[in-house]
XYZ file of C-alpha atoms in Angstrom:
300
model
C -90.722 2.780 -59.820
C -86.591 2.802 -59.022
C -84.275 1.745 -61.549
C -83.373 -1.890 -61.754
C -80.260 -3.161 -59.873
C -77.384 -3.374 -62.111
C -75.303 -5.230 -59.825
C -77.230 -9.096 -61.104
C -78.472 -9.687 -64.683
C -82.857 -8.928 -64.829
C -84.584 -11.807 -63.563
C -81.129 -13.337 -62.166
C -80.566 -12.065 -59.030
C -80.153 -14.613 -56.207
C -83.116 -15.572 -53.971
C -83.114 -15.596 -50.363
C -85.068 -17.198 -47.918
C -88.213 -15.021 -46.804
C -87.586 -13.520 -43.775
C -84.294 -12.960 -43.755
C -81.851 -9.863 -43.249
C -81.844 -7.324 -45.661
C -80.202 -7.197 -48.747
C -77.009 -4.192 -49.053
C -77.382 -1.831 -52.077
C -73.785 0.387 -52.296
C -73.426 3.250 -54.008
C -70.016 5.707 -53.769
C -68.230 7.813 -55.227
C -64.620 9.173 -55.113
C -63.304 12.766 -56.493
C -59.409 13.424 -56.768
C -58.441 16.917 -55.337
C -59.502 19.799 -57.776
C -55.945 20.171 -60.283
C -54.705 16.730 -58.790
C -54.164 14.005 -61.410
C -54.062 11.071 -59.142
C -56.711 10.639 -56.255
C -54.947 9.209 -53.455
C -58.344 7.676 -51.954
C -60.021 4.428 -53.451
C -62.950 2.771 -52.841
C -64.051 -1.127 -53.175
C -66.585 -3.654 -52.752
C -65.741 -7.230 -52.779
C -68.518 -9.115 -51.793
C -69.844 -8.587 -48.656
C -67.091 -6.296 -48.105
C -67.247 -2.416 -48.885
C -64.055 -0.248 -47.838
C -62.810 3.010 -48.332
C -59.250 3.892 -48.091
C -57.327 7.332 -47.573
C -53.538 7.221 -48.738
C -51.564 9.985 -46.783
C -50.578 12.572 -49.281
C -46.808 13.201 -48.737
C -45.804 16.742 -48.298
C -43.252 18.261 -50.962
C -39.905 17.601 -50.727
C -40.069 14.710 -47.911
C -38.385 11.491 -48.606
C -40.354 8.198 -47.718
C -37.817 5.312 -48.417
C -40.132 4.185 -50.753
C -40.369 3.955 -54.431
C -43.979 3.854 -54.753
C -46.260 6.653 -54.011
C -49.559 6.538 -51.822
C -51.917 5.944 -54.484
C -49.958 2.502 -55.554
C -50.203 1.809 -51.399
C -54.121 1.937 -51.406
C -54.637 0.029 -54.640
C -52.427 -2.971 -53.156
C -53.947 -2.745 -49.726
C -57.351 -2.972 -51.200
C -56.803 -5.965 -53.340
C -54.481 -7.803 -50.600
C -57.709 -7.204 -48.245
C -60.095 -8.828 -50.714
C -57.971 -11.459 -50.719
C -57.587 -11.804 -47.246
C -61.099 -12.041 -46.225
C -61.657 -14.282 -49.285
C -59.475 -16.815 -48.298
C -60.512 -16.647 -44.641
C -64.542 -15.463 -44.100
C -64.645 -15.927 -40.677
C -61.549 -14.393 -39.567
C -61.995 -10.805 -37.624
C -61.200 -7.550 -39.838
C -58.568 -6.625 -37.152
C -56.632 -10.226 -38.476
C -57.690 -9.954 -42.237
C -56.183 -6.260 -42.417
C -53.264 -7.512 -40.404
C -52.276 -9.909 -43.233
C -53.153 -7.569 -46.284
C -50.608 -5.171 -44.510
C -47.974 -8.257 -44.151
C -48.515 -8.980 -47.865
C -48.121 -5.124 -48.767
C -45.003 -5.336 -47.694
C -44.010 -8.658 -49.870
C -45.313 -6.290 -52.791
C -42.911 -3.583 -52.383
C -40.300 -6.233 -53.883
C -37.129 -5.681 -51.746
C -37.002 -2.741 -53.296
C -38.135 0.050 -50.267
C -36.785 0.952 -46.467
C -40.295 0.042 -45.171
C -39.226 1.087 -41.682
C -38.253 4.598 -42.843
C -40.986 6.964 -40.950
C -42.745 8.368 -44.369
C -43.359 5.281 -45.589
C -46.561 4.964 -47.224
C -49.553 4.556 -45.082
C -53.513 4.977 -45.265
C -56.024 5.339 -43.060
C -58.766 2.344 -43.264
C -62.773 1.773 -42.969
C -64.424 -1.049 -43.500
C -68.196 -2.981 -43.467
C -68.791 -6.177 -43.667
C -72.602 -8.209 -44.275
C -72.631 -11.598 -42.724
C -76.162 -12.808 -42.443
C -77.815 -11.594 -39.706
C -75.126 -8.380 -38.643
C -71.890 -6.098 -40.016
C -69.131 -5.880 -38.705
C -66.599 -2.470 -39.046
C -63.158 -1.494 -38.318
C -61.863 1.991 -38.414
C -57.756 2.625 -38.143
C -57.359 6.450 -38.376
C -59.593 9.469 -39.750
C -61.966 7.951 -41.915
C -65.087 8.199 -40.205
C -68.213 5.858 -40.401
C -71.855 7.406 -39.974
C -74.576 4.586 -38.761
C -78.124 5.230 -38.920
C -79.964 2.105 -36.819
C -82.850 4.409 -37.237
C -83.596 5.723 -33.792
C -80.245 7.279 -33.103
C -77.167 8.366 -35.593
C -73.668 6.974 -34.299
C -70.306 8.217 -36.042
C -67.709 5.230 -35.275
C -64.052 7.279 -35.377
C -60.591 7.410 -34.383
C -59.713 10.549 -33.198
C -56.051 9.895 -32.278
C -54.973 11.298 -35.799
C -56.258 14.561 -34.841
C -55.438 14.282 -30.654
C -51.524 14.015 -31.971
C -51.741 16.722 -34.260
C -53.605 19.137 -31.655
C -50.719 18.218 -29.368
C -48.362 19.366 -32.341
C -49.931 22.717 -32.286
C -49.693 23.252 -28.753
C -45.989 22.611 -29.287
C -45.252 24.826 -32.010
C -47.308 27.714 -30.278
C -45.351 27.490 -27.336
C -41.840 28.052 -29.312
C -40.754 31.370 -29.388
C -40.865 32.734 -33.406
C -37.435 34.028 -33.555
C -36.154 33.968 -37.019
C -37.955 30.334 -38.320
C -40.430 30.968 -41.059
C -43.586 28.729 -41.890
C -42.235 26.881 -44.232
C -39.509 25.245 -41.584
C -41.732 25.090 -38.467
C -44.110 23.012 -41.211
C -41.103 20.790 -42.250
C -40.783 20.523 -37.972
C -44.206 19.477 -37.272
C -44.190 16.967 -39.940
C -41.146 15.741 -38.881
C -42.577 15.161 -35.294
C -45.731 13.748 -36.629
C -44.058 11.065 -38.407
C -42.208 9.796 -35.659
C -45.738 9.185 -33.697
C -47.609 6.833 -36.142
C -47.669 3.402 -35.494
C -46.795 4.386 -31.396
C -48.527 3.618 -28.398
C -48.723 7.748 -27.638
C -49.576 8.922 -31.129
C -51.851 7.723 -33.622
C -52.013 4.316 -36.017
C -52.551 4.035 -39.755
C -52.336 1.103 -42.392
C -48.112 1.293 -43.498
C -45.689 -1.615 -43.132
C -46.424 -2.741 -39.512
C -49.014 -5.696 -39.241
C -50.088 -4.507 -35.628
C -51.509 -1.695 -36.485
C -54.173 -3.836 -37.164
C -54.771 -4.405 -33.886
C -55.130 -0.790 -32.800
C -58.208 -0.246 -34.887
C -61.690 0.575 -33.799
C -63.902 -2.089 -34.493
C -67.699 -3.526 -33.951
C -70.817 -5.417 -34.938
C -74.230 -4.745 -35.175
C -77.396 -6.328 -36.082
C -79.276 -6.394 -39.382
C -83.022 -7.321 -37.712
C -84.629 -6.518 -34.560
C -84.180 -3.502 -32.318
C -80.766 -1.493 -33.313
C -81.124 -3.143 -36.606
C -78.558 -0.972 -39.196
C -80.455 0.706 -41.871
C -77.708 3.175 -43.025
C -74.200 3.557 -43.423
C -71.471 6.083 -44.726
C -68.249 5.190 -45.715
C -65.977 8.781 -45.530
C -62.697 10.084 -46.210
C -61.772 13.034 -44.659
C -62.102 15.026 -47.615
C -66.073 14.200 -47.215
C -66.387 13.766 -43.598
C -65.416 17.847 -43.575
C -68.897 18.746 -44.619
C -69.816 18.156 -41.081
C -66.167 18.510 -39.492
C -65.524 21.929 -40.442
C -67.584 23.279 -43.075
C -71.253 22.448 -40.787
C -72.766 22.458 -43.647
C -75.287 19.999 -42.045
C -74.964 17.284 -38.981
C -74.286 13.503 -39.308
C -78.089 12.448 -39.619
C -78.092 15.380 -42.639
C -75.118 14.211 -44.403
C -76.787 11.008 -44.887
C -79.696 12.674 -46.293
C -78.328 14.223 -48.583
C -75.562 11.612 -49.903
C -79.080 9.198 -50.016
C -81.478 11.864 -51.761
C -78.423 13.010 -53.853
C -75.959 10.475 -54.363
C -72.504 10.240 -52.911
C -71.578 12.655 -56.187
C -74.367 15.201 -54.498
C -72.330 15.347 -51.291
C -68.990 16.003 -53.116
C -70.191 18.496 -54.843
C -71.613 20.506 -51.817
C -67.393 19.759 -50.213
C -66.349 21.548 -53.712
C -68.665 24.267 -53.450
C -67.883 24.991 -49.777
C -64.057 24.487 -50.137
C -64.445 27.459 -52.958
C -66.803 29.596 -50.512
C -65.338 29.171 -47.463
C -61.807 28.202 -47.243
C -61.260 30.065 -44.050
C -63.333 27.037 -42.562
C -60.556 24.331 -43.325
C -58.753 23.043 -40.337
C -56.851 21.190 -42.685
C -53.313 22.738 -44.662
C -54.395 21.913 -48.134
C -57.466 23.861 -49.404
C -58.340 20.971 -51.283
C -58.244 17.245 -50.962
C -59.218 13.962 -52.709
C -62.928 13.201 -51.203
C -64.605 9.933 -51.153
C -68.315 8.569 -49.944
C -69.592 4.935 -49.654
C -73.097 4.620 -48.909
C -74.622 1.278 -47.946
C -78.063 0.953 -47.700
C -80.474 -2.070 -46.154
C -83.571 -2.782 -47.913
C -85.490 -5.982 -47.466
C -84.621 -8.660 -49.326
C -87.162 -10.217 -51.958
């Protein structure tokens, strides 16, 4: 017999009527990149809502127009998302995220240039349990892996990857001349910033609430055909287990996370970062890594 669920004191778990949708069991882990003191990822659960945010690291030497950093931004955004969902439980995740982004603008307190292209930003991955169904939202590159028993689906927003690939093609077409790698990187980051929250670029949570309405969203049942059994919310520091290192496929990622816990998946990533740095597609050798595993177990 497994360990008791510690979300409620023993004997006080709220009862559900027989035949209702399964209960959501949540496990999570978040680990800063080795050598980094501050974690710019954040995982959270507020009632029926679980979320994962991955703040965009500011490259050294770049201005943001803001006195706050990515870690501050993700903490405030998570709190504001929770308040927005609690205030309007029937609202869409898109509208709740838009309200949260707008509220964080006020949290800056007028100290910051929120129109600066480097203003703090974050990915968003949300899953909300709601009776017989779950709603989800994905914005930027924090994927959601869904297991419905007979198939595995990955909900991803690949517009950032497309924008970065375009930048790499443009950079490769330029003559090297006397331009060193650091200068080329600075130019690429500068151009990338101009493409955030633009129609032909990519979208992320930053200071423009309209970004929320460009998220990838959907709904899945919790009962009957196609019912959701498991879901994993991942920052790219964890999804690289599949996407860069090829340690296993998405089904294998779910199995490892369920069997070894979210911490086990992150441990596997850290080992791969040490052993196979050549397989990384990002500039950083290590990154913050976060995992949320949601399992839907029979009520009762």
